[in-house]
GROMACS .gro file of C-alpha atoms in nm:
model
  495
    1MET     CA    1  12.293   9.892   9.092
    2PRO     CA    2  12.134  10.183   9.288
    3ILE     CA    3  12.171  10.011   9.624
    4ILE     CA    4  12.549  10.053   9.595
    5ASP     CA    5  12.538  10.413   9.482
    6SER     CA    6  12.323  10.551   9.765
    7PRO     CA    7  12.476  10.885   9.874
    8HIS     CA    8  12.316  10.902  10.217
    9ASP     CA    9  12.547  10.703  10.444
   10ASP     CA   10  12.900  10.593  10.345
   11THR     CA   11  12.918  10.343  10.632
   12VAL     CA   12  12.595  10.175  10.530
   13ASP     CA   13  12.700  10.179  10.166
   14GLU     CA   14  13.020   9.993  10.249
   15LEU     CA   15  12.825   9.733  10.447
   16VAL     CA   16  12.589   9.693  10.153
   17ARG     CA   17  12.883   9.641   9.917
   18HIS     CA   18  13.023   9.381  10.157
   19ARG     CA   19  12.693   9.195  10.159
   20LEU     CA   20  12.667   9.214   9.781
   21ARG     CA   21  13.007   9.049   9.756
   22LYS     CA   22  12.878   8.772   9.981
   23LEU     CA   23  12.572   8.741   9.757
   24GLN     CA   24  12.795   8.699   9.453
   25GLU     CA   25  13.006   8.440   9.637
   26LEU     CA   26  12.696   8.240   9.730
   27ARG     CA   27  12.583   8.233   9.369
   28ALA     CA   28  12.933   8.138   9.256
   29ARG     CA   29  12.902   7.836   9.485
   30GLY     CA   30  12.575   7.739   9.322
   31ILE     CA   31  12.358   7.854   9.614
   32GLU     CA   32  12.038   8.042   9.524
   33PRO     CA   33  12.001   8.320   9.785
   34TYR     CA   34  11.630   8.363   9.713
   35PRO     CA   35  11.481   8.013   9.671
   36THR     CA   36  11.119   7.969   9.572
   37THR     CA   37  11.021   7.703   9.827
   38VAL     CA   38  11.041   7.686  10.205
   39GLU     CA   39  11.024   7.382  10.428
   40ARG     CA   40  10.861   7.471  10.761
   41THR     CA   41  10.664   7.232  10.980
   42ILE     CA   42  10.614   7.448  11.286
   43THR     CA   43  10.638   7.812  11.395
   44ASN     CA   44  10.904   7.921  11.641
   45ALA     CA   45  10.656   7.991  11.917
   46GLU     CA   46  10.482   7.657  11.865
   47ALA     CA   47  10.815   7.472  11.881
   48VAL     CA   48  10.910   7.637  12.209
   49ALA     CA   49  10.566   7.587  12.362
   50ALA     CA   50  10.543   7.220  12.256
   51TYR     CA   51  10.890   7.115  12.370
   52ASP     CA   52  10.769   6.871  12.635
   53ARG     CA   53  10.565   6.692  12.370
   54LEU     CA   54  10.812   6.723  12.082
   55ALA     CA   55  11.151   6.681  12.254
   56ASP     CA   56  11.393   6.496  12.024
   57THR     CA   57  11.148   6.526  11.734
   58VAL     CA   58  11.284   6.659  11.404
   59VAL     CA   59  11.123   6.991  11.312
   60SER     CA   60  11.173   7.253  11.043
   61VAL     CA   61  11.166   7.619  11.146
   62ALA     CA   62  11.234   7.946  10.965
   63GLY     CA   63  11.293   8.311  11.039
   64ARG     CA   64  11.522   8.612  11.031
   65LEU     CA   65  11.865   8.569  11.193
   66ILE     CA   66  11.875   8.822  11.475
   67SER     CA   67  12.179   8.708  11.676
   68ARG     CA   68  12.481   8.485  11.628
   69ARG     CA   69  12.775   8.354  11.832
   70ILE     CA   70  13.054   8.178  11.642
   71MET     CA   71  13.239   7.938  11.871
   72GLY     CA   72  13.493   7.733  11.678
   73ARG     CA   73  13.320   7.435  11.526
   74ALA     CA   74  12.991   7.497  11.708
   75SER     CA   75  12.782   7.812  11.695
   76PHE     CA   76  12.454   7.951  11.822
   77GLY     CA   77  12.206   8.186  11.663
   78HIS     CA   78  11.848   8.304  11.709
   79ILE     CA   79  11.595   8.326  11.428
   80GLN     CA   80  11.268   8.516  11.457
   81ASP     CA   81  10.943   8.467  11.268
   82GLY     CA   82  10.612   8.643  11.319
   83THR     CA   83  10.539   8.438  11.632
   84GLY     CA   84  10.867   8.466  11.821
   85ARG     CA   85  11.225   8.348  11.830
   86ILE     CA   86  11.404   8.017  11.873
   87GLN     CA   87  11.770   7.928  11.915
   88LEU     CA   88  11.967   7.733  11.656
   89PHE     CA   89  12.255   7.510  11.765
   90ILE     CA   90  12.482   7.457  11.467
   91LYS     CA   91  12.769   7.209  11.470
   92ALA     CA   92  13.015   7.166  11.185
   93ASP     CA   93  13.019   6.787  11.213
   94LEU     CA   94  12.638   6.774  11.184
   95VAL     CA   95  12.566   7.023  10.904
   96GLY     CA   96  12.894   6.956  10.723
   97PRO     CA   97  13.203   7.176  10.683
   98GLU     CA   98  13.080   7.365  10.374
   99THR     CA   99  12.745   7.464  10.527
  100TYR     CA  100  12.918   7.561  10.851
  101GLU     CA  101  13.165   7.776  10.660
  102ILE     CA  102  12.882   7.946  10.474
  103PHE     CA  103  12.702   8.018  10.802
  104ARG     CA  104  13.021   8.157  10.951
  105ASP     CA  105  13.145   8.362  10.656
  106LEU     CA  106  12.860   8.442  10.419
  107ILE     CA  107  12.549   8.468  10.640
  108ASP     CA  108  12.467   8.801  10.807
  109ILE     CA  109  12.235   8.924  11.078
  110GLY     CA  110  11.908   8.999  10.901
  111ASP     CA  111  11.925   8.705  10.661
  112PHE     CA  112  11.632   8.462  10.656
  113LEU     CA  113  11.721   8.101  10.728
  114GLY     CA  114  11.543   7.769  10.728
  115ALA     CA  115  11.665   7.507  10.975
  116THR     CA  116  11.577   7.141  11.017
  117GLY     CA  117  11.687   6.939  11.316
  118ARG     CA  118  11.617   6.778  11.650
  119LEU     CA  119  11.426   6.982  11.909
  120MET     CA  120  11.638   6.993  12.224
  121LYS     CA  121  11.738   7.199  12.525
  122THR     CA  122  12.086   7.335  12.583
  123ARG     CA  123  12.267   7.307  12.916
  124THR     CA  124  12.122   7.648  13.008
  125GLY     CA  125  11.771   7.510  12.952
  126GLU     CA  126  11.690   7.705  12.633
  127VAL     CA  127  11.473   7.527  12.378
  128SER     CA  128  11.678   7.497  12.059
  129VAL     CA  129  11.697   7.322  11.726
  130GLU     CA  130  12.008   7.108  11.681
  131VAL     CA  131  12.048   7.183  11.313
  132SER     CA  132  12.113   6.904  11.064
  133ARG     CA  133  12.015   7.107  10.756
  134LEU     CA  134  12.051   7.483  10.711
  135VAL     CA  135  11.912   7.674  10.411
  136LEU     CA  136  11.941   8.040  10.316
  137LEU     CA  137  11.589   8.169  10.237
  138ALA     CA  138  11.662   8.537  10.164
  139LYS     CA  139  11.982   8.740  10.173
  140SER     CA  140  11.952   9.076  10.349
  141LEU     CA  141  12.149   9.347  10.167
  142ARG     CA  142  12.118   9.617  10.433
  143PRO     CA  143  12.211   9.590  10.800
  144LEU     CA  144  11.947   9.613  11.069
  145PRO     CA  145  11.948   9.943  11.260
  146GLU     CA  146  12.188  10.002  11.547
  147LYS     CA  147  12.324   9.650  11.545
  148TRP     CA  148  11.991   9.516  11.673
  149HIS     CA  149  11.991   9.735  11.984
  150GLY     CA  150  11.669   9.899  11.875
  151LEU     CA  151  11.536  10.183  11.665
  152THR     CA  152  11.463  10.493  11.868
  153ASP     CA  153  11.462  10.778  11.612
  154VAL     CA  154  11.090  10.859  11.593
  155GLU     CA  155  11.101  11.001  11.241
  156LYS     CA  156  11.291  10.698  11.109
  157ARG     CA  157  11.055  10.462  11.293
  158TYR     CA  158  10.759  10.606  11.103
  159ARG     CA  159  10.932  10.642  10.766
  160GLN     CA  160  11.078  10.291  10.774
  161ARG     CA  161  10.808  10.116  10.973
  162TYR     CA  162  10.933   9.776  10.856
  163LEU     CA  163  11.253   9.837  11.056
  164ASP     CA  164  11.045   9.949  11.353
  165LEU     CA  165  10.850   9.624  11.337
  166ILE     CA  166  11.168   9.417  11.309
  167VAL     CA  167  11.351   9.561  11.607
  168ASN     CA  168  11.075   9.680  11.842
  169PRO     CA  169  10.854   9.395  11.971
  170GLU     CA  170  10.622   9.645  12.144
  171VAL     CA  171  10.529   9.792  11.807
  172ARG     CA  172  10.427   9.452  11.676
  173ARG     CA  173  10.219   9.405  11.993
  174ILE     CA  174  10.034   9.733  11.928
  175PHE     CA  175   9.931   9.627  11.580
  176ARG     CA  176   9.828   9.281  11.695
  177ILE     CA  177   9.599   9.451  11.947
  178ARG     CA  178   9.467   9.677  11.672
  179SER     CA  179   9.386   9.380  11.451
  180ALA     CA  180   9.221   9.196  11.739
  181ALA     CA  181   9.016   9.506  11.828
  182VAL     CA  182   8.883   9.553  11.474
  183SER     CA  183   8.796   9.184  11.452
  184ALA     CA  184   8.619   9.197  11.789
  185ILE     CA  185   8.415   9.504  11.692
  186ARG     CA  186   8.296   9.328  11.379
  187ARG     CA  187   8.197   9.026  11.586
  188PHE     CA  188   8.014   9.242  11.840
  189LEU     CA  189   7.807   9.414  11.572
  190GLU     CA  190   7.740   9.101  11.370
  191ASP     CA  191   7.620   8.923  11.684
  192ARG     CA  192   7.368   9.207  11.725
  193GLY     CA  193   7.234   9.158  11.372
  194PHE     CA  194   7.434   9.425  11.186
  195ILE     CA  195   7.564   9.356  10.838
  196GLU     CA  196   7.880   9.513  10.697
  197ILE     CA  197   7.850   9.697  10.366
  198GLU     CA  198   8.092   9.903  10.158
  199THR     CA  199   8.037  10.258  10.043
  200PRO     CA  200   8.223  10.462   9.777
  201VAL     CA  201   8.562  10.609   9.859
  202LEU     CA  202   8.543  10.833   9.553
  203GLN     CA  203   8.234  11.053   9.577
  204PRO     CA  204   8.089  11.328   9.356
  205LEU     CA  205   7.996  11.517   9.674
  206TYR     CA  206   8.161  11.472  10.012
  207GLY     CA  207   7.956  11.485  10.329
  208GLY     CA  208   7.872  11.338  10.666
  209ALA     CA  209   8.120  11.552  10.861
  210ALA     CA  210   8.264  11.901  10.888
  211ALA     CA  211   8.600  11.876  10.712
  212ARG     CA  212   8.793  11.991  10.408
  213PRO     CA  213   8.828  11.711  10.150
  214PHE     CA  214   9.096  11.583   9.916
  215LYS     CA  215   9.012  11.627   9.548
  216THR     CA  216   9.092  11.404   9.254
  217TYR     CA  217   8.989  11.381   8.891
  218HIS     CA  218   8.835  11.096   8.691
  219HIS     CA  219   8.941  11.133   8.328
  220ALA     CA  220   8.696  10.885   8.174
  221LEU     CA  221   8.401  11.058   8.341
  222ASP     CA  222   8.555  11.404   8.296
  223GLN     CA  223   8.452  11.473   8.655
  224GLU     CA  224   8.605  11.605   8.974
  225LEU     CA  225   8.565  11.362   9.263
  226TYR     CA  226   8.643  11.371   9.634
  227LEU     CA  227   8.788  11.120   9.873
  228ARG     CA  228   8.519  11.053  10.131
  229ILE     CA  229   8.536  11.236  10.463
  230ALA     CA  230   8.276  11.003  10.616
  231THR     CA  231   8.063  10.703  10.520
  232GLU     CA  232   7.744  10.839  10.675
  233LEU     CA  233   7.529  10.955  10.386
  234TYR     CA  234   7.567  10.633  10.187
  235LEU     CA  235   7.508  10.412  10.490
  236LYS     CA  236   7.185  10.603  10.557
  237ARG     CA  237   7.082  10.548  10.195
  238ALA     CA  238   7.110  10.175  10.276
  239ILE     CA  239   6.872  10.227  10.572
  240VAL     CA  240   6.629  10.402  10.334
  241GLY     CA  241   6.661  10.100  10.106
  242GLY     CA  242   6.541   9.859  10.372
  243PHE     CA  243   6.842   9.737  10.570
  244ASP     CA  244   6.773   9.775  10.942
  245LYS     CA  245   7.129   9.750  11.078
  246VAL     CA  246   7.441   9.834  10.877
  247PHE     CA  247   7.800   9.922  10.952
  248GLU     CA  248   8.129   9.988  10.778
  249ILE     CA  249   8.486   9.994  10.906
  250GLY     CA  250   8.703  10.181  10.661
  251ARG     CA  251   8.939  10.460  10.578
  252VAL     CA  252   8.821  10.820  10.548
  253PHE     CA  253   9.026  11.118  10.434
  254ARG     CA  254   9.030  11.474  10.564
  255ASN     CA  255   9.253  11.750  10.436
  256GLU     CA  256   9.329  11.891  10.778
  257GLY     CA  257   9.616  11.937  11.020
  258ILE     CA  258   9.829  11.665  11.173
  259ASP     CA  259   9.866  11.636  11.549
  260SER     CA  260   9.860  11.374  11.823
  261THR     CA  261   9.500  11.273  11.747
  262HIS     CA  262   9.467  11.364  11.377
  263ASN     CA  263   9.605  11.204  11.061
  264PRO     CA  264   9.491  11.290  10.705
  265GLU     CA  265   9.361  10.936  10.658
  266PHE     CA  266   9.223  10.733  10.944
  267THR     CA  267   8.990  10.445  11.017
  268VAL     CA  268   8.635  10.483  11.143
  269LEU     CA  269   8.351  10.256  11.236
  270GLU     CA  270   8.011  10.392  11.140
  271SER     CA  271   7.694  10.204  11.225
  272TYR     CA  272   7.327  10.282  11.169
  273GLU     CA  273   7.033  10.109  11.335
  274ALA     CA  274   6.674  10.161  11.227
  275TYR     CA  275   6.409  10.214  11.495
  276ALA     CA  276   6.673  10.335  11.742
  277SER     CA  277   6.764  10.671  11.895
  278TYR     CA  278   7.083  10.817  12.041
  279THR     CA  279   6.994  10.670  12.381
  280ASP     CA  280   6.993  10.322  12.227
  281VAL     CA  281   7.327  10.393  12.061
  282MET     CA  282   7.462  10.523  12.391
  283ALA     CA  283   7.368  10.197  12.560
  284MET     CA  284   7.536  10.000  12.281
  285VAL     CA  285   7.862  10.197  12.311
  286GLU     CA  286   7.855  10.158  12.688
  287GLU     CA  287   7.833   9.782  12.634
  288MET     CA  288   8.071   9.757  12.339
  289ILE     CA  289   8.381   9.932  12.477
  290PRO     CA  290   8.411   9.736  12.805
  291TRP     CA  291   8.339   9.413  12.614
  292LEU     CA  292   8.607   9.503  12.362
  293ALA     CA  293   8.867   9.574  12.631
  294ARG     CA  294   8.785   9.254  12.813
  295THR     CA  295   8.803   9.055  12.488
  296VAL     CA  296   9.132   9.205  12.368
  297LEU     CA  297   9.311   9.286  12.695
  298GLY     CA  298   9.137   9.060  12.946
  299THR     CA  299   9.028   9.353  13.165
  300THR     CA  300   8.797   9.654  13.166
  301THR     CA  301   9.050   9.864  13.359
  302ILE     CA  302   9.318  10.032  13.149
  303THR     CA  303   9.596  10.279  13.217
  304TYR     CA  304   9.623  10.570  12.978
  305GLN     CA  305   9.903  10.824  13.015
  306GLY     CA  306   9.927  10.763  13.388
  307ASN     CA  307   9.552  10.761  13.452
  308GLU     CA  308   9.375  10.445  13.560
  309ILE     CA  309   9.047  10.430  13.371
  310ASP     CA  310   8.753  10.205  13.447
  311LEU     CA  311   8.561  10.129  13.128
  312ALA     CA  312   8.283   9.937  13.302
  313ARG     CA  313   7.927  10.063  13.295
  314PRO     CA  314   7.767  10.299  13.385
  315TRP     CA  315   7.942  10.592  13.216
  316ARG     CA  316   7.899  10.951  13.328
  317ARG     CA  317   7.653  11.167  13.134
  318ILE     CA  318   7.672  11.546  13.117
  319SER     CA  319   7.511  11.798  12.883
  320LEU     CA  320   7.733  12.007  12.658
  321ARG     CA  321   7.598  12.317  12.831
  322GLU     CA  322   7.697  12.186  13.175
  323ALA     CA  323   8.039  12.068  13.056
  324ILE     CA  324   8.132  12.408  12.910
  325LEU     CA  325   7.981  12.598  13.203
  326ASP     CA  326   8.179  12.389  13.455
  327ARG     CA  327   8.513  12.449  13.281
  328THR     CA  328   8.474  12.808  13.157
  329GLY     CA  329   8.186  12.975  13.338
  330ILE     CA  330   8.020  13.046  13.002
  331ASP     CA  331   7.656  12.945  12.967
  332ILE     CA  332   7.609  12.878  12.596
  333GLU     CA  333   7.232  12.844  12.630
  334ALA     CA  334   7.198  13.177  12.808
  335THR     CA  335   7.434  13.341  12.558
  336THR     CA  336   7.248  13.299  12.230
  337ASP     CA  337   7.393  13.611  12.067
  338ARG     CA  338   7.704  13.531  11.864
  339ASP     CA  339   7.880  13.860  11.937
  340GLU     CA  340   7.825  13.824  12.311
  341LEU     CA  341   7.949  13.464  12.305
  342TYR     CA  342   8.262  13.578  12.122
  343ARG     CA  343   8.318  13.856  12.377
  344GLN     CA  344   8.307  13.603  12.663
  345ALA     CA  345   8.519  13.343  12.484
  346ALA     CA  346   8.790  13.572  12.342
  347PRO     CA  347   8.989  13.602  12.669
  348LEU     CA  348   9.027  13.221  12.679
  349ASN     CA  349   9.282  13.225  12.393
  350LEU     CA  350   9.081  12.998  12.167
  351PRO     CA  351   9.165  12.959  11.796
  352ILE     CA  352   8.869  13.175  11.695
  353GLN     CA  353   8.828  13.498  11.498
  354PRO     CA  354   8.587  13.791  11.537
  355THR     CA  355   8.407  13.649  11.234
  356SER     CA  356   8.385  13.293  11.373
  357SER     CA  357   8.034  13.148  11.380
  358ARG     CA  358   7.858  13.065  11.705
  359ALA     CA  359   7.895  12.697  11.620
  360LYS     CA  360   8.272  12.738  11.574
  361ILE     CA  361   8.307  12.916  11.908
  362ILE     CA  362   8.110  12.648  12.094
  363ASP     CA  363   8.311  12.373  11.925
  364GLU     CA  364   8.638  12.536  12.032
  365LEU     CA  365   8.514  12.583  12.389
  366LEU     CA  366   8.452  12.209  12.399
  367SER     CA  367   8.773  12.094  12.231
  368SER     CA  368   9.008  12.343  12.397
  369LYS     CA  369   8.865  12.377  12.748
  370VAL     CA  370   8.660  12.066  12.822
  371GLU     CA  371   8.791  11.767  12.629
  372LYS     CA  372   9.120  11.712  12.814
  373SER     CA  373   8.941  11.701  13.150
  374LEU     CA  374   8.719  11.407  13.050
  375ILE     CA  375   8.940  11.122  13.167
  376GLN     CA  376   8.687  10.865  13.286
  377PRO     CA  377   8.433  10.750  13.024
  378THR     CA  378   8.187  11.032  12.968
  379PHE     CA  379   7.897  11.099  12.734
  380VAL     CA  380   7.857  11.468  12.652
  381VAL     CA  381   7.500  11.503  12.529
  382ASP     CA  382   7.259  11.745  12.360
  383TYR     CA  383   7.432  11.983  12.120
  384PRO     CA  384   7.317  12.310  11.960
  385VAL     CA  385   7.147  12.246  11.628
  386GLU     CA  386   7.397  12.461  11.435
  387LEU     CA  387   7.676  12.217  11.529
  388SER     CA  388   7.491  11.916  11.392
  389PRO     CA  389   7.327  11.956  11.050
  390LEU     CA  390   7.248  11.583  11.023
  391ALA     CA  391   7.100  11.523  11.369
  392LYS     CA  392   6.734  11.525  11.480
  393ARG     CA  393   6.607  11.803  11.705
  394LYS     CA  394   6.540  11.725  12.070
  395PRO     CA  395   6.165  11.716  12.152
  396GLY     CA  396   6.063  12.039  12.325
  397ARG     CA  397   6.404  12.195  12.254
  398PRO     CA  398   6.425  12.287  11.884
  399ASP     CA  399   6.755  12.466  11.950
  400LEU     CA  400   6.921  12.135  12.049
  401VAL     CA  401   6.973  11.801  11.878
  402GLU     CA  402   6.987  11.448  12.014
  403ARG     CA  403   7.361  11.398  11.986
  404PHE     CA  404   7.638  11.268  12.208
  405GLU     CA  405   8.013  11.248  12.193
  406ALA     CA  406   8.199  10.991  12.404
  407TYR     CA  407   8.529  11.082  12.571
  408ILE     CA  408   8.787  10.862  12.741
  409GLY     CA  409   9.131  10.968  12.857
  410GLY     CA  410   9.071  11.323  12.737
  411ILE     CA  411   9.012  11.199  12.380
  412GLU     CA  412   8.692  11.203  12.175
  413ILE     CA  413   8.638  10.845  12.060
  414ALA     CA  414   8.277  10.848  11.939
  415ASN     CA  415   8.016  11.076  11.788
  416ALA     CA  416   7.652  10.974  11.754
  417PHE     CA  417   7.305  11.109  11.711
  418THR     CA  418   6.946  11.035  11.638
  419GLU     CA  419   6.953  11.079  11.263
  420LEU     CA  420   6.755  11.355  11.100
  421ASN     CA  421   6.496  11.183  10.879
  422ASP     CA  422   6.279  11.486  10.807
  423ALA     CA  423   6.368  11.569  10.446
  424ILE     CA  424   6.223  11.921  10.470
  425ASP     CA  425   6.426  12.004  10.779
  426GLN     CA  426   6.735  11.848  10.621
  427ARG     CA  427   6.696  12.065  10.312
  428ALA     CA  428   6.675  12.375  10.532
  429ARG     CA  429   6.981  12.270  10.731
  430PHE     CA  430   7.184  12.217  10.414
  431ALA     CA  431   7.078  12.562  10.296
  432GLN     CA  432   7.207  12.709  10.623
  433GLN     CA  433   7.535  12.526  10.570
  434LEU     CA  434   7.564  12.686  10.226
  435GLU     CA  435   7.525  13.026  10.390
  436ALA     CA  436   7.801  12.938  10.635
  437ARG     CA  437   8.022  12.827  10.347
  438ALA     CA  438   7.956  13.155  10.166
  439ALA     CA  439   8.059  13.337  10.484
  440GLY     CA  440   8.397  13.161  10.474
  441ASP     CA  441   8.348  12.833  10.660
  442GLU     CA  442   8.539  12.585  10.439
  443GLU     CA  443   8.421  12.291  10.650
  444ALA     CA  444   8.049  12.365  10.618
  445HIS     CA  445   7.844  12.081  10.470
  446LEU     CA  446   7.767  12.074  10.101
  447PHE     CA  447   7.411  12.064   9.969
  448ASP     CA  448   7.353  11.700   9.873
  449GLU     CA  449   7.034  11.695   9.670
  450ASP     CA  450   7.054  11.321   9.599
  451PHE     CA  451   7.068  11.244   9.971
  452ILE     CA  452   6.764  11.463  10.034
  453VAL     CA  453   6.577  11.281   9.756
  454SER     CA  454   6.655  10.953   9.933
  455LEU     CA  455   6.511  11.094  10.258
  456GLU     CA  456   6.201  11.204  10.069
  457HIS     CA  457   6.135  10.837  10.001
  458GLY     CA  458   6.123  10.787  10.379
  459MET     CA  459   6.384  10.679  10.632
  460PRO     CA  460   6.278  10.515  10.959
  461PRO     CA  461   6.388  10.660  11.294
  462THR     CA  462   6.757  10.574  11.308
  463GLY     CA  463   7.044  10.589  11.555
  464GLY     CA  464   7.387  10.649  11.403
  465LEU     CA  465   7.735  10.605  11.548
  466GLY     CA  466   8.091  10.688  11.449
  467ILE     CA  467   8.393  10.558  11.642
  468GLY     CA  468   8.754  10.650  11.566
  469ILE     CA  469   8.934  10.316  11.553
  470ASP     CA  470   9.280  10.473  11.574
  471ARG     CA  471   9.196  10.672  11.888
  472LEU     CA  472   9.037  10.367  12.044
  473VAL     CA  473   9.356  10.169  11.984
  474MET     CA  474   9.557  10.456  12.135
  475LEU     CA  475   9.359  10.405  12.455
  476LEU     CA  476   9.390  10.025  12.453
  477THR     CA  477   9.769  10.041  12.401
  478ASP     CA  478   9.846  10.356  12.605
  479GLN     CA  479   9.986  10.554  12.312
  480ARG     CA  480   9.994  10.932  12.317
  481SER     CA  481  10.023  10.981  11.939
  482ILE     CA  482   9.793  10.853  11.666
  483ARG     CA  483  10.104  10.785  11.456
  484GLU     CA  484  10.196  10.503  11.691
  485VAL     CA  485   9.881  10.311  11.601
  486ILE     CA  486   9.870  10.381  11.225
  487LEU     CA  487  10.111  10.145  11.056
  488PHE     CA  488  10.216  10.390  10.786
  489PRO     CA  489  10.132  10.746  10.901
  490HIS     CA  490  10.168  11.045  10.669
  491LEU     CA  491  10.494  11.237  10.687
  492ARG     CA  492  10.636  11.532  10.500
  493THR     CA  493  10.834  11.420  10.195
  494ILE     CA  494  11.210  11.457  10.233
  495GLU     CA  495  11.364  11.642   9.940
   0.00000   0.00000   0.00000
């Protein structure tokens, strides 16, 4: 049995062997350690909350044994289910000598138990179940970490997230907030007339963002496919097809670095609204985020990494030109020559090369020198056209597009623009992206002929939005790393 032969930790292996011996003893006594049915009439939290109404009523509860005190012929223990914990009061004369002996000698911390008995309070005032029937529901073969004092090793927390969830209540709280936030966003959009649709994860061409993709291969089709880096181009096809308001919340995949705000797979909301522009989308975001915080947290004021942030409207608006000029002294609109822009930016120690495009330099000026300063909710608006191949040009300013990014707590949480619906302009933009790719930009957009054909059938004026769900949850739960809000983040494989 491999669980005995694990070479990693001799102490753990001996504890596992000890538990396996208990498992064998239970079966020798005719006790099935993994029964198929469970009797439960109430959750632990419900039992505690309803004590005044249910005192002296017989209830059946269940959960993982997380503490135990053996005291002669009477013992105490706590079990925990997904809602909370409750104390068990176990007396030998009530459950019988054999069951009491089993609880004392063959049950371990981490085992799942079912308990039936009278709801009562002990002399210390703790709501408890005076157990008349005790059943083993699942035998745990490995001990919980650090004797239930907590799991603090960050790497182990991520690799064995189930242990993290067991021993760290705060982690469970984070993911409850995440679930509530996603549910609330859906409700917000549906109440505004949006419908949720699903787009392909496997795509013959990736697009909708500037990123390097993951590749895979479909044997039946004899075709190379890509994991999507965005849902945009398919959602806009749905707008072409006649839906006025669509959205999708789903995973996207980008073959890029890992840091505090980036994970190779992450969750995004993308929404598209016909007959809307980026100003309409801006107003929607400015309404959505405070509503979301109030719905999930009960307040529009949050604290993120020591900064008190007011999410209530109105949010600050600043042009990209002004934002970069304020933080670096570089005027990107006055410096249209790429070489001159590089000369001014090079002393700022940005991750750029002498061959970097003007778009790359501007993007790094924003991300490296501006982003971290945007603590209170801020819309950075109006971007150079070369940064945004899918956005519509700003009237009277063909060098700019109608685009905004939203920042809170020094983190970009949203990207939006008035969608480019001019098929001729889109074709030219894609051609420029091909030139950039030929010059070495691996993240330049591919030429998607099928998408252009869809635009040639006509797409109404449309406002599009993308929100990073993981980063939004980071803000709502005051977490510095994206790994804290992704249940199973990617880690390097241990050899």
